[in-house]
Short mmCIF file of C-alpha atoms in Angstrom, two decimals:
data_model
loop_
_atom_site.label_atom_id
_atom_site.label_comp_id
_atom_site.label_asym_id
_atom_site.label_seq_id
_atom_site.Cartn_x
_atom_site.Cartn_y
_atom_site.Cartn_z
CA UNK A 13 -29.29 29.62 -16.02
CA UNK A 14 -27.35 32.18 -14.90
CA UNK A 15 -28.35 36.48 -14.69
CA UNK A 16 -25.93 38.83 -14.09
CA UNK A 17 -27.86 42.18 -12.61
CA UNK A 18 -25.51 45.37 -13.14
CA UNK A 19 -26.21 47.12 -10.04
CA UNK A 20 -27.05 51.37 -10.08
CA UNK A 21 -26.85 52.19 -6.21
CA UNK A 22 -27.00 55.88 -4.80
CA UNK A 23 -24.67 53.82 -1.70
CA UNK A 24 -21.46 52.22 -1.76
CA UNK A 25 -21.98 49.23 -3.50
CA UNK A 26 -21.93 46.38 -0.95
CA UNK A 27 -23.17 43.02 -2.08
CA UNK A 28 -24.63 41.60 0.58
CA UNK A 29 -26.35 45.08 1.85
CA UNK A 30 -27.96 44.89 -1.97
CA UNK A 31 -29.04 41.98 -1.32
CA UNK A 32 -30.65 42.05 1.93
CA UNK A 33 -32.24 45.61 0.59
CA UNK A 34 -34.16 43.45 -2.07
CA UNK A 35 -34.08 40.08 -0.28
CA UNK A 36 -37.26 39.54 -1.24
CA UNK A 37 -36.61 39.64 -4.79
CA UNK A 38 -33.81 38.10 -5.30
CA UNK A 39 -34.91 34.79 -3.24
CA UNK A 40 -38.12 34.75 -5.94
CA UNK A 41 -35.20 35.24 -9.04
CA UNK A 42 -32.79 32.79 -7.46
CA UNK A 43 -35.85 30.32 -8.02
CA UNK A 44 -34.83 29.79 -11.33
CA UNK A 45 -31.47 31.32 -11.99
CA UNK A 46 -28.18 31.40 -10.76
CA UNK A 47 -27.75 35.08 -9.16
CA UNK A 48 -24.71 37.71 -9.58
CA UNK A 49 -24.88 40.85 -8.75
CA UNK A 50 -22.05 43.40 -10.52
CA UNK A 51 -21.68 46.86 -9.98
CA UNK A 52 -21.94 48.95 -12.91
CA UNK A 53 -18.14 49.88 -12.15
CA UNK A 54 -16.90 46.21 -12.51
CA UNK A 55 -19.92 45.41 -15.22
CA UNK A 56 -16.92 44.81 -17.83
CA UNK A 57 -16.41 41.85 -15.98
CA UNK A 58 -19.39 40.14 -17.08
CA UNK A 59 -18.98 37.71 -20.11
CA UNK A 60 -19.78 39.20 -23.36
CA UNK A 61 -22.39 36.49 -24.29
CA UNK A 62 -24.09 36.68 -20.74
CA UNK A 63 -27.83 37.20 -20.17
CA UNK A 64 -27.88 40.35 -17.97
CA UNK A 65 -29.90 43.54 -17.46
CA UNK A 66 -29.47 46.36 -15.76
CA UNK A 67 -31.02 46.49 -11.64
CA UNK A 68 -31.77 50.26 -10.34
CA UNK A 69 -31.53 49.72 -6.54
CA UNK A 70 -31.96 53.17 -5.45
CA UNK A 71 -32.94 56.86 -6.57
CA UNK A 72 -29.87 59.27 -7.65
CA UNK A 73 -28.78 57.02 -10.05
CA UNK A 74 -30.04 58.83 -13.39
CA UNK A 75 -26.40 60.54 -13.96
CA UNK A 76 -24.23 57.17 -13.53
CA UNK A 77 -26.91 55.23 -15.86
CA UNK A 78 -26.39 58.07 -18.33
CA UNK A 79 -22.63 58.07 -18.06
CA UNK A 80 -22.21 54.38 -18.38
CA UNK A 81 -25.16 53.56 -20.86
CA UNK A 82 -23.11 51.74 -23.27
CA UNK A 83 -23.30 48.86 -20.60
CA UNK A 84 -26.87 48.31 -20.75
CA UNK A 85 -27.81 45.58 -23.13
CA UNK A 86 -30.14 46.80 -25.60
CA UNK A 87 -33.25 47.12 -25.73
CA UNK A 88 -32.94 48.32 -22.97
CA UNK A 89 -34.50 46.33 -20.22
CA UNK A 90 -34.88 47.96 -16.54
CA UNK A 91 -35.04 46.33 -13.20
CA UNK A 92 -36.57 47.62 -10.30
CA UNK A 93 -38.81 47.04 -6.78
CA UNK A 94 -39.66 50.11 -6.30
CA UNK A 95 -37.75 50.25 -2.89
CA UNK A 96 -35.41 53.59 -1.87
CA UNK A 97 -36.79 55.66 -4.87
CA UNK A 98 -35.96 53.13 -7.66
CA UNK A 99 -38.79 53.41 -9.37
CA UNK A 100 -39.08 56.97 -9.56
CA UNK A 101 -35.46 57.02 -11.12
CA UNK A 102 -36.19 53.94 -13.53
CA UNK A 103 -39.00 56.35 -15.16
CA UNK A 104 -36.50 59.48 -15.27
CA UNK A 105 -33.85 57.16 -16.89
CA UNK A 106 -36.50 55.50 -19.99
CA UNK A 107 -38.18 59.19 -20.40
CA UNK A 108 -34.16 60.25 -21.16
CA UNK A 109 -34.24 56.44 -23.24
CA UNK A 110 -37.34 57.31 -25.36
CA UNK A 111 -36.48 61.02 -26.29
CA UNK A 112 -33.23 59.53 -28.33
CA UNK A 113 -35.88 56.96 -30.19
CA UNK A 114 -34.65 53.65 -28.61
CA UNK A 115 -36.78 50.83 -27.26
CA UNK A 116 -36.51 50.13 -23.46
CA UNK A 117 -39.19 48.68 -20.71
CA UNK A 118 -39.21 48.67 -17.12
CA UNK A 119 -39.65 45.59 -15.38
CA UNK A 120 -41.67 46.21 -11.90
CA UNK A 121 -44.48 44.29 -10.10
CA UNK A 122 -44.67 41.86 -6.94
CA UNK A 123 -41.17 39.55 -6.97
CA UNK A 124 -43.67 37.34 -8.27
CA UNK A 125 -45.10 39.35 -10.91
CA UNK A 126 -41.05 40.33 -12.09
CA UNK A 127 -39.84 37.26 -12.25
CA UNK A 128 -42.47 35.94 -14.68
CA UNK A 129 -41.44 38.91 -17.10
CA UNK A 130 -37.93 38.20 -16.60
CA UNK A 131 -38.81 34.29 -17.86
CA UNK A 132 -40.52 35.70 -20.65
CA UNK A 133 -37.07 38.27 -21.33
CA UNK A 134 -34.76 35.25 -21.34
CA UNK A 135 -36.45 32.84 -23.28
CA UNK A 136 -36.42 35.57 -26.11
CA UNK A 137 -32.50 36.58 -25.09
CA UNK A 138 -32.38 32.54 -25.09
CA UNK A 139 -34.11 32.27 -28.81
CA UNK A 140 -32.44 34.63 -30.17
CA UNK A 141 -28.88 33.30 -29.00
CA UNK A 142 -30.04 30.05 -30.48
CA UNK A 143 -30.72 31.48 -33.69
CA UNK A 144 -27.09 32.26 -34.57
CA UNK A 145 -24.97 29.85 -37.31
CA UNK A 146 -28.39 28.29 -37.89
CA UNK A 147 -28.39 27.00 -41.35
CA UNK A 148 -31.53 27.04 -43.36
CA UNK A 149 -31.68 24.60 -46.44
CA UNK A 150 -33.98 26.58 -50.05
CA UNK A 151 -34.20 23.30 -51.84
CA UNK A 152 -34.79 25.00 -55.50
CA UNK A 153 -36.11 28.20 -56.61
CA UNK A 154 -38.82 30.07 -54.49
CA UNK A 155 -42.19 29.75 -56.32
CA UNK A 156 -43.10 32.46 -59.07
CA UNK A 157 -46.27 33.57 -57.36
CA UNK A 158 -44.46 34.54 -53.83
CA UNK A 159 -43.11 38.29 -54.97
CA UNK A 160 -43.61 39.51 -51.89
CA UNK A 161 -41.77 36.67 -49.60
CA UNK A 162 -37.85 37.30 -50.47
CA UNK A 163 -35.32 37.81 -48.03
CA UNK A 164 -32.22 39.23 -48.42
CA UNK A 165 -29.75 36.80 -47.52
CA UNK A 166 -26.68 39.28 -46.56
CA UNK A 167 -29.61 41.42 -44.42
CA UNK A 168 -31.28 38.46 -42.84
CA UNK A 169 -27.97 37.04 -42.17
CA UNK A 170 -26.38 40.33 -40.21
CA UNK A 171 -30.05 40.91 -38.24
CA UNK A 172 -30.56 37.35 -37.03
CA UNK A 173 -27.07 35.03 -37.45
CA UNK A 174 -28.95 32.75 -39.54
CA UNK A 175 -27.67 30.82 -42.87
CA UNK A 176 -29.51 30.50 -46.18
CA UNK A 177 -27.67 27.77 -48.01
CA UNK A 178 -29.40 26.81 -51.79
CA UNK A 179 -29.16 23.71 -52.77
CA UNK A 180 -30.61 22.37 -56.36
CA UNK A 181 -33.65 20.32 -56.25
CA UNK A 182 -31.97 17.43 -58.35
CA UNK A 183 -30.60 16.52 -55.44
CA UNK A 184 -33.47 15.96 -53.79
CA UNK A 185 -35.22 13.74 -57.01
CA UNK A 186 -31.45 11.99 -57.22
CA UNK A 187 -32.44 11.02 -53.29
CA UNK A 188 -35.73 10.05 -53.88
CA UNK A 189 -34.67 7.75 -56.87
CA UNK A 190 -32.16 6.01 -54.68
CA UNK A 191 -34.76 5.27 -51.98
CA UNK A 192 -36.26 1.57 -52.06
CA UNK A 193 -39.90 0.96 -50.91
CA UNK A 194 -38.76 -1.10 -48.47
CA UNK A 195 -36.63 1.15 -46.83
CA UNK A 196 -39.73 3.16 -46.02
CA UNK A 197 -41.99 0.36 -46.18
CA UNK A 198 -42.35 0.17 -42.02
CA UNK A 199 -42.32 3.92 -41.38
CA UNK A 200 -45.24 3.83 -43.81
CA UNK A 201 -46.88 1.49 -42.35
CA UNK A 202 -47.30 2.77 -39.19
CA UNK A 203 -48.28 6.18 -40.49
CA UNK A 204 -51.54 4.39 -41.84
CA UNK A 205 -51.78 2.90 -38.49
CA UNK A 206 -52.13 6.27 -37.04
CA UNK A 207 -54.46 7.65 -39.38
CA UNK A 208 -58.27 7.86 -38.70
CA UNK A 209 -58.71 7.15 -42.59
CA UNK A 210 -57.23 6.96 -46.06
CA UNK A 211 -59.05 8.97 -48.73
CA UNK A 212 -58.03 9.02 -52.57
CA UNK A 213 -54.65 8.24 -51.87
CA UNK A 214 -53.72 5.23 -53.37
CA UNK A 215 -51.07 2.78 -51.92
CA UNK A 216 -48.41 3.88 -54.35
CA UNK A 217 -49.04 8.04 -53.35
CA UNK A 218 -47.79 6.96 -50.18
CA UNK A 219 -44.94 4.87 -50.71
CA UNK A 220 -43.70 8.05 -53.08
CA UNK A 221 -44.63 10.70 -49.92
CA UNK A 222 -42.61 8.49 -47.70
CA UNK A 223 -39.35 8.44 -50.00
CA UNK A 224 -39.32 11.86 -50.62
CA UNK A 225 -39.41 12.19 -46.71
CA UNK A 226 -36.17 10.42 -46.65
CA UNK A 227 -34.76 12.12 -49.33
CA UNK A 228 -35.37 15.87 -47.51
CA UNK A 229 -34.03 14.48 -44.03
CA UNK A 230 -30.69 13.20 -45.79
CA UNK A 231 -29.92 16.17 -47.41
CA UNK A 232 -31.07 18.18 -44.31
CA UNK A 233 -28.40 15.56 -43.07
CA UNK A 234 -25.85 16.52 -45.56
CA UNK A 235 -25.62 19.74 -44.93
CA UNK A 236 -26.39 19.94 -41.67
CA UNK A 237 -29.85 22.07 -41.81
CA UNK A 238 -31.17 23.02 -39.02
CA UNK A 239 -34.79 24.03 -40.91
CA UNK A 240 -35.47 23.76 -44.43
CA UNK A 241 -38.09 24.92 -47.27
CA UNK A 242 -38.77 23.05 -50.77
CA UNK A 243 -40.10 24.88 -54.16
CA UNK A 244 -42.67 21.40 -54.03
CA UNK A 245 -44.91 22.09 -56.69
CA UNK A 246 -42.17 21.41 -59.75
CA UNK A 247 -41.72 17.76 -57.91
CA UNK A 248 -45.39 17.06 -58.90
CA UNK A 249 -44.04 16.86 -62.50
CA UNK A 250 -40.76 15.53 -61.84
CA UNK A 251 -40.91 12.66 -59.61
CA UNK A 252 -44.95 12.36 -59.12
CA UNK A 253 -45.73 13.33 -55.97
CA UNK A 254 -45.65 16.37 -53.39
CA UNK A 255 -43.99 17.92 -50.43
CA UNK A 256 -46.76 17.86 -48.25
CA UNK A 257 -46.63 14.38 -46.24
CA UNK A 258 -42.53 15.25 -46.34
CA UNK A 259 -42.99 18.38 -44.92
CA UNK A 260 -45.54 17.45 -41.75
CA UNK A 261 -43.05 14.52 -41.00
CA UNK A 262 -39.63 16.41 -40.86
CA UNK A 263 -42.34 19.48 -38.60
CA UNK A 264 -42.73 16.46 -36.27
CA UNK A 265 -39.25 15.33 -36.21
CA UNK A 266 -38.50 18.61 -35.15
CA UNK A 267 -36.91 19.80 -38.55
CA UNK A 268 -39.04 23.31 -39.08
CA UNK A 269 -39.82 22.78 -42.87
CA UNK A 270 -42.09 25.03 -45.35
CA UNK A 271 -42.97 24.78 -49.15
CA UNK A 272 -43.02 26.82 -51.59
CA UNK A 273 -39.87 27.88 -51.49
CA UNK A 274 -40.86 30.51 -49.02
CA UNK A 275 -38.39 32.21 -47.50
CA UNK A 276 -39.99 34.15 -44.78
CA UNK A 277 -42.46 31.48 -43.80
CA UNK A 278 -39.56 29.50 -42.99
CA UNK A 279 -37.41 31.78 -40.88
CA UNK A 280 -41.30 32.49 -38.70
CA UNK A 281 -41.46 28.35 -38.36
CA UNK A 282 -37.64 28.64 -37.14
CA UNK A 283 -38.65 31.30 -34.54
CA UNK A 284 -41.82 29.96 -33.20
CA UNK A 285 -39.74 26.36 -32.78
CA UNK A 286 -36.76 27.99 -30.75
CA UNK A 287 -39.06 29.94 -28.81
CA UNK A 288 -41.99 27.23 -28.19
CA UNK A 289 -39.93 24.23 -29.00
CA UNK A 290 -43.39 23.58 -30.69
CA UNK A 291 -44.23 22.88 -34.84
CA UNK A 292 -46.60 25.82 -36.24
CA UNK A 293 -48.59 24.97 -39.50
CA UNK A 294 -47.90 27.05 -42.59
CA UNK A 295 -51.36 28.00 -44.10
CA UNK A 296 -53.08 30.06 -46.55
CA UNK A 297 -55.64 32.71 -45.31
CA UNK A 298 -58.16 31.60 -47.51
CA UNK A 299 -61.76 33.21 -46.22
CA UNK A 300 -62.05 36.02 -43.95
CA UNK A 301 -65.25 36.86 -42.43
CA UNK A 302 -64.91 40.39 -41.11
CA UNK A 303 -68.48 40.20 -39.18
CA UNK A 304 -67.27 37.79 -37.06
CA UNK A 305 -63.53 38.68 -37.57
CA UNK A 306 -62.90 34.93 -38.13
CA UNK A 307 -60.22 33.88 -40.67
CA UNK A 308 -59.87 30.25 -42.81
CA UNK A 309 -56.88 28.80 -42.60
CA UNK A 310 -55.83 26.31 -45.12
CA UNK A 311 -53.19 24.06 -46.51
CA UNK A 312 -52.04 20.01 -47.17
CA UNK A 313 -48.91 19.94 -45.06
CA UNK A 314 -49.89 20.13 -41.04
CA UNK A 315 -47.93 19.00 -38.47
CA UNK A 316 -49.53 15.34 -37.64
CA UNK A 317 -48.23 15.88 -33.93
CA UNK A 318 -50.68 19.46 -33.72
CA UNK A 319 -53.65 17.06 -34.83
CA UNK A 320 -56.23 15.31 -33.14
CA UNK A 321 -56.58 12.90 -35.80
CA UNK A 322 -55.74 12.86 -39.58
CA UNK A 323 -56.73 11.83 -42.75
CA UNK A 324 -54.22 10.79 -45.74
CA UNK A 325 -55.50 12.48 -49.05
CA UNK A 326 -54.38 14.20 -51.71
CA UNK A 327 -52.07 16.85 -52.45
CA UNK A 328 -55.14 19.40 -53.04
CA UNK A 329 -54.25 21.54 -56.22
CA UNK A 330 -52.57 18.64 -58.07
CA UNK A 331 -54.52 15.95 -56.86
CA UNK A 332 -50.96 14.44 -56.93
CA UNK A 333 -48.86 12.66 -54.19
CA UNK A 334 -50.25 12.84 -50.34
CA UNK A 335 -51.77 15.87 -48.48
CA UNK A 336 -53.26 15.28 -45.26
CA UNK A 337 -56.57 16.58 -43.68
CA UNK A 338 -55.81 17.31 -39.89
CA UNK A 339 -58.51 17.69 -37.23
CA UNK A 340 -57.65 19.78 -34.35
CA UNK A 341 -59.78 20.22 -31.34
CA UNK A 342 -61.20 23.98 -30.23
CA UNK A 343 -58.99 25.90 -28.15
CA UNK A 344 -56.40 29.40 -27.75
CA UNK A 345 -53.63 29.43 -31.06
CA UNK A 346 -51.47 32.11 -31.75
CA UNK A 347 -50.96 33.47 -35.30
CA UNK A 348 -47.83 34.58 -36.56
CA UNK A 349 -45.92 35.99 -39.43
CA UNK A 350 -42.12 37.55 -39.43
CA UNK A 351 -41.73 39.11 -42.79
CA UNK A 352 -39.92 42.15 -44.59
CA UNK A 353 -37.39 41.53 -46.88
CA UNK A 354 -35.02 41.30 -43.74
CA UNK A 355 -36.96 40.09 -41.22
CA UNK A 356 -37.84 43.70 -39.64
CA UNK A 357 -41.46 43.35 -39.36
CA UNK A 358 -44.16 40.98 -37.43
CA UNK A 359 -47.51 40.13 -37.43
CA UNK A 360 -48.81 38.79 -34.21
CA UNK A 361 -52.57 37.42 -32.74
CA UNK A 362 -54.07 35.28 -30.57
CA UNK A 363 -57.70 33.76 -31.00
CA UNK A 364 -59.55 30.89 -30.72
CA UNK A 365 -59.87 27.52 -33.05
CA UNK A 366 -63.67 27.26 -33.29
CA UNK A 367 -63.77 25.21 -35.91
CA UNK A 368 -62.82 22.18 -38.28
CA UNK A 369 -63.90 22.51 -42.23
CA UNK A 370 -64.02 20.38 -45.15
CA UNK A 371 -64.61 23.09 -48.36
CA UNK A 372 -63.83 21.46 -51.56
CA UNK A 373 -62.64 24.56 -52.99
CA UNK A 374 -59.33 24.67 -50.11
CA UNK A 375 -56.53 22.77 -49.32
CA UNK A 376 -56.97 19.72 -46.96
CA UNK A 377 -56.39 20.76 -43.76
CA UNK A 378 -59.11 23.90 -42.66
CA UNK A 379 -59.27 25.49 -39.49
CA UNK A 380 -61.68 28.12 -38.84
CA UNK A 381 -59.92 30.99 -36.05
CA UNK A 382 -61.72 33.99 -34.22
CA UNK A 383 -58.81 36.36 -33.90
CA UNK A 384 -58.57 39.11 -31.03
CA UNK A 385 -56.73 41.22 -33.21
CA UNK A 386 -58.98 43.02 -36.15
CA UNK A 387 -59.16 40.84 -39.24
CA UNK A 388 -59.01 43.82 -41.23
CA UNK A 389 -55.35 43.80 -41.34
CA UNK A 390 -55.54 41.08 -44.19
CA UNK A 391 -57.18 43.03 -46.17
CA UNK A 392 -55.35 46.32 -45.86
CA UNK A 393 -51.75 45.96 -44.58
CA UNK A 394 -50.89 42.39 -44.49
CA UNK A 395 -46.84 40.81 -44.76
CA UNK A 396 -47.88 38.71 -47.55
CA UNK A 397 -49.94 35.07 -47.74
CA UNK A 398 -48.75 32.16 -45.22
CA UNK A 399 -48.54 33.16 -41.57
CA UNK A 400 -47.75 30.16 -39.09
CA UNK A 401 -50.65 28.97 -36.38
CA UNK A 402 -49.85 27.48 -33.50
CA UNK A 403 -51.41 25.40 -30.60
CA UNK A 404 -51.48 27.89 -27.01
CA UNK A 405 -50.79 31.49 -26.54
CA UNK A 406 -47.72 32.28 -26.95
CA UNK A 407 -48.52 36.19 -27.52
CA UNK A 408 -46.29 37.40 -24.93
CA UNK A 409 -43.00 35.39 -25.86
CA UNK A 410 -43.11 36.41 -29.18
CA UNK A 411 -43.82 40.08 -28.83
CA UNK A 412 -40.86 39.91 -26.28
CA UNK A 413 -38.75 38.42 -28.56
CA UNK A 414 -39.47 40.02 -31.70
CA UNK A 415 -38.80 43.32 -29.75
CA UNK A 416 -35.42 42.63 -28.65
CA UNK A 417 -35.10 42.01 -32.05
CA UNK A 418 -36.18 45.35 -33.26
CA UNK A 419 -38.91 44.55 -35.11
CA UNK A 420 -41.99 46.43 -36.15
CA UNK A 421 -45.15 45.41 -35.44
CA UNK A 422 -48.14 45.80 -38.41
CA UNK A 423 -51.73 45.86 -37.12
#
C-alpha cells in the first residue's frame, strides 16, 4: 500500500531532514505502507487516484495550506506529531476548515496511536475506491410496502460509482425451470449435512431453494453483478418457493444479496462487505424494548457462515419454499443502515447479541441485541425497516467511511 504525505514545512523542504524530524513516525507508518513524502509545491505530482493526506511538519504553515487548499483531499484529513508547533497550526488550519462548513479531522496521538487511525482512513479511502463500476443486479420490481427504500439511480450513481442494472424476474423463473434436481442434488445434500435439523421443510422445498440458488448466481453471472436484490415474495406464486435459502447462499459465496427488492438494504450489505469483507444479515426490527433498550431482530434469509448452527424451515409468512432459523452465539455486532434516497444518510450502533429467540409470530431467524446507542431512534427518526447486523465492531470503520463519504448521521 502506498501513502503519499504532502508535506507543509515552515523550512526548506528537505526530505531526509523531514524525515529524521519525525523519524519516529514514519518508521511506525512505514510498518504497513510504502512511504513518499511530496512537498506541497510538487504535490501535482502525485497520481490522481493515490491515497494521500496532507502532513503539517511545522508551525507557520497556516498561509501556504490556505493558498494551496485545493490539494488537500477532502474531507479533509490532517497529519501531525505535534513536533516544531505542528499541532498548534493543524488546529488554526481546521478552525479556518470548519468556519466554511466542510468536514476535516486531525490525526494526532503516539506513532502508535496515528497509525491505527490512518488504517482505519484507508480502509474507508480503500472501500470507497472499490465501490466504483460496481454493478448491482434489482431482479423485478421493489416490493409495494417499501415506500420509503428507493434510490435514485442517477444520484446514487454520481455519489458512490455504483450501477443499478434491472433485470425482469422471468429471467430468473426461465433459470430456475432449466435447472435439473440433479444438478443441485450434491450441493443440497451437503447443506442438510450441515444443518443441526430439518423442520417443516419437506424434501421437495429444498430441492426448489437450491435451483433458484443457481438460477440467481447465473444471472449474477450474466451480467456480471457484483451484489444483487430479488422482489422474492411474487416467486412464492410463480415458481413455489422463496428467496430466502438463495439469498443466505449467494451472502456466503460472497455475492451481497437482499430481498425485497430493497434498494437501500442492498447498497448497506455492499458497504459493510467491501469494508469488512464480512456478510451482514438483513432483518426486520420487529420488538423493541425501550427499558432495556434491546431490539428483535428478525428475518428467514441469514448468512449460514454468521451462524453457529442452523435449522432448515420454512419461508415464515408463506410457509412456502425454505427459510432458515440461525443460532448465533452472544457477543459485540454492529448495526447498520445507509439510506436516503441517495445514499446521504447512516444509521450506525454497536451492542451486544444477548440472545437467541424462537417467537412464532417472527420470521425464523431472531436475535435479541442490547444496543449502546438509544433505541428510541426506531421509534422517532428511523431510515426505514431493514438495517444490516453484523458479527464484531466495526463502529469505527464505518463512521470513517461513511464520513469521507459525506454522509449524515441520524441518532
Amino acid at each position: 500500500m502506498n501513502l503519499y504525505l504532502i508535506i507543509f514545512t515552515g523550512d526548506t523542504f528537505r526530505k531526509e531532514q523531514v524525515y529524521e524530524a519525525h523519524k519516529s513516525l514514519f518508521v511506525e507508518i512505514e510498518k504497513y505502507f510504502t512511504l513518499h513524502l511530496v512537498s506541497y509545491k510538487e504535490a501535482d505530482s502525485i497520481p490522481s487516484n493515490a491515497y494521500k493526506m496532507a502532513f503539517i511538519a511545522s508551525g507557520g504553515v497556516e498561509d501556504a495550506v490556505v493558498s494551496n487548499f485545493s490539494l488537500l483531499p477532502y474531507p479533509i484529513t490532517l497529519l501531525t506529531d505535534g513536533t516544531n508547533n505542528s499541532l498548534a497550526a493543524a488546529l488554526e488550519i481546521s478552525a479556518w476548515i470548519r468556519t466554511r462548513d466542510m468536514k476535516m479531522k486531525i490525526i494526532h496521538g503516539t506513532p502508535k496511536e496515528m497509525v491505527e487511525q490512518i488504517l482505519i482512513h484507508h480502509k474507508a479511502f480503500a472501500a470507497k475506491r472499490s465501490l466504483k463500476n460496481k454493478r448491482v443486479g434489482v431482479i423485478g420490481i421493489p416490493a409495494p410496502w417499501l415506500v420509503a427504500s428507493h434510490v435514485d439511480y442517477l444520484l446514487v450513481g454520481q455519489r458512490w460509482g455504483v450501477t443499478y442494472v434491472d433485470i425482469p424476474i422471468e429471467e430468473i423463473e426461465k433459470g430456475f425451470y432449466e435447472t435439473t434436481d440433479d444438478e443441485i442434488g450434491p450441493d443440497a445434500s451437503q447443506l442438510v449435512a450441515r444443518a443441526k435439523a430439518i423442520q417443516d421443510a419437506e424434501p421437495d422445498d429444498l430441492l426448489r431453494g437450491m435451483r433458484l440458488h443457481k438460477a440467481v448466481k447465473d444471472v449474477c453471472a450474466k451480467y456480471k453483478l457484483d451484489a444483487v436484490s430479488i422482489t422474492c415474495f411474487s416467486l412464492v406464486q410463480t415458481i413455489r418457493t422463496s428467496g430466502c435459502l438463495a439469498l443466505s447462499l449467494l451472502n456466503d459465496e460472497g455475492i451481497p444479496a437482499g430481498c425485497e427488492g430493497d434498494l437501500q438494504a442492498i447498497m448497506s450489505l455492499l458497504m459493510v462487505k467491501e469494508l469488512t469483507g464480512q456478510p451482514g444479515f438483513m432483518a426486520n426490527p420487529s420488538f423493541i424494548d425501550a427499558k432495556r433498550n434491546e431490539v428483535l431482530l428478525a428475518h428467514c434469509a441469514v448468512p449460514t457462515s454468521m451462524t453457529d448452527e442452523f435449522i432448515i424451515r420454512t419461508h415464515y409468512e408463506s410457509g412456502t419454499g425454505i427459510g432458515l432459523q440461525g443460532i448465533m452465539h452472544e457477543g459485540d455486532v454492529t448495526l447498520f443502515k445507509c439510506g436516503g434516497e441517495c445514499l446521504d444518510e447512516y444509521y450506525l450502533s454497536t451492542g451486544y447479541l444477548t440472545e437467541n429467540c424462537n417467537l412464532e409470530a417472527c420470521c425464523r431467524t431472531q436475535v435479541k441485541v442490547r444496543l449502546d446507542k438509544p433505541v428510541g431512534y426506531f421509534l422517532t427518526n428511523p431510515l426505514g425497516n431493514h438495517h444490516i447486523l453484523m458479527r464484531g465492531n466495526h463502529e469505527e470503520a464505518i463512521r470513517e467511511f461513511m464520513q469521507q463519504n459525506r454522509c449524515k448521521q441520524r441518532e
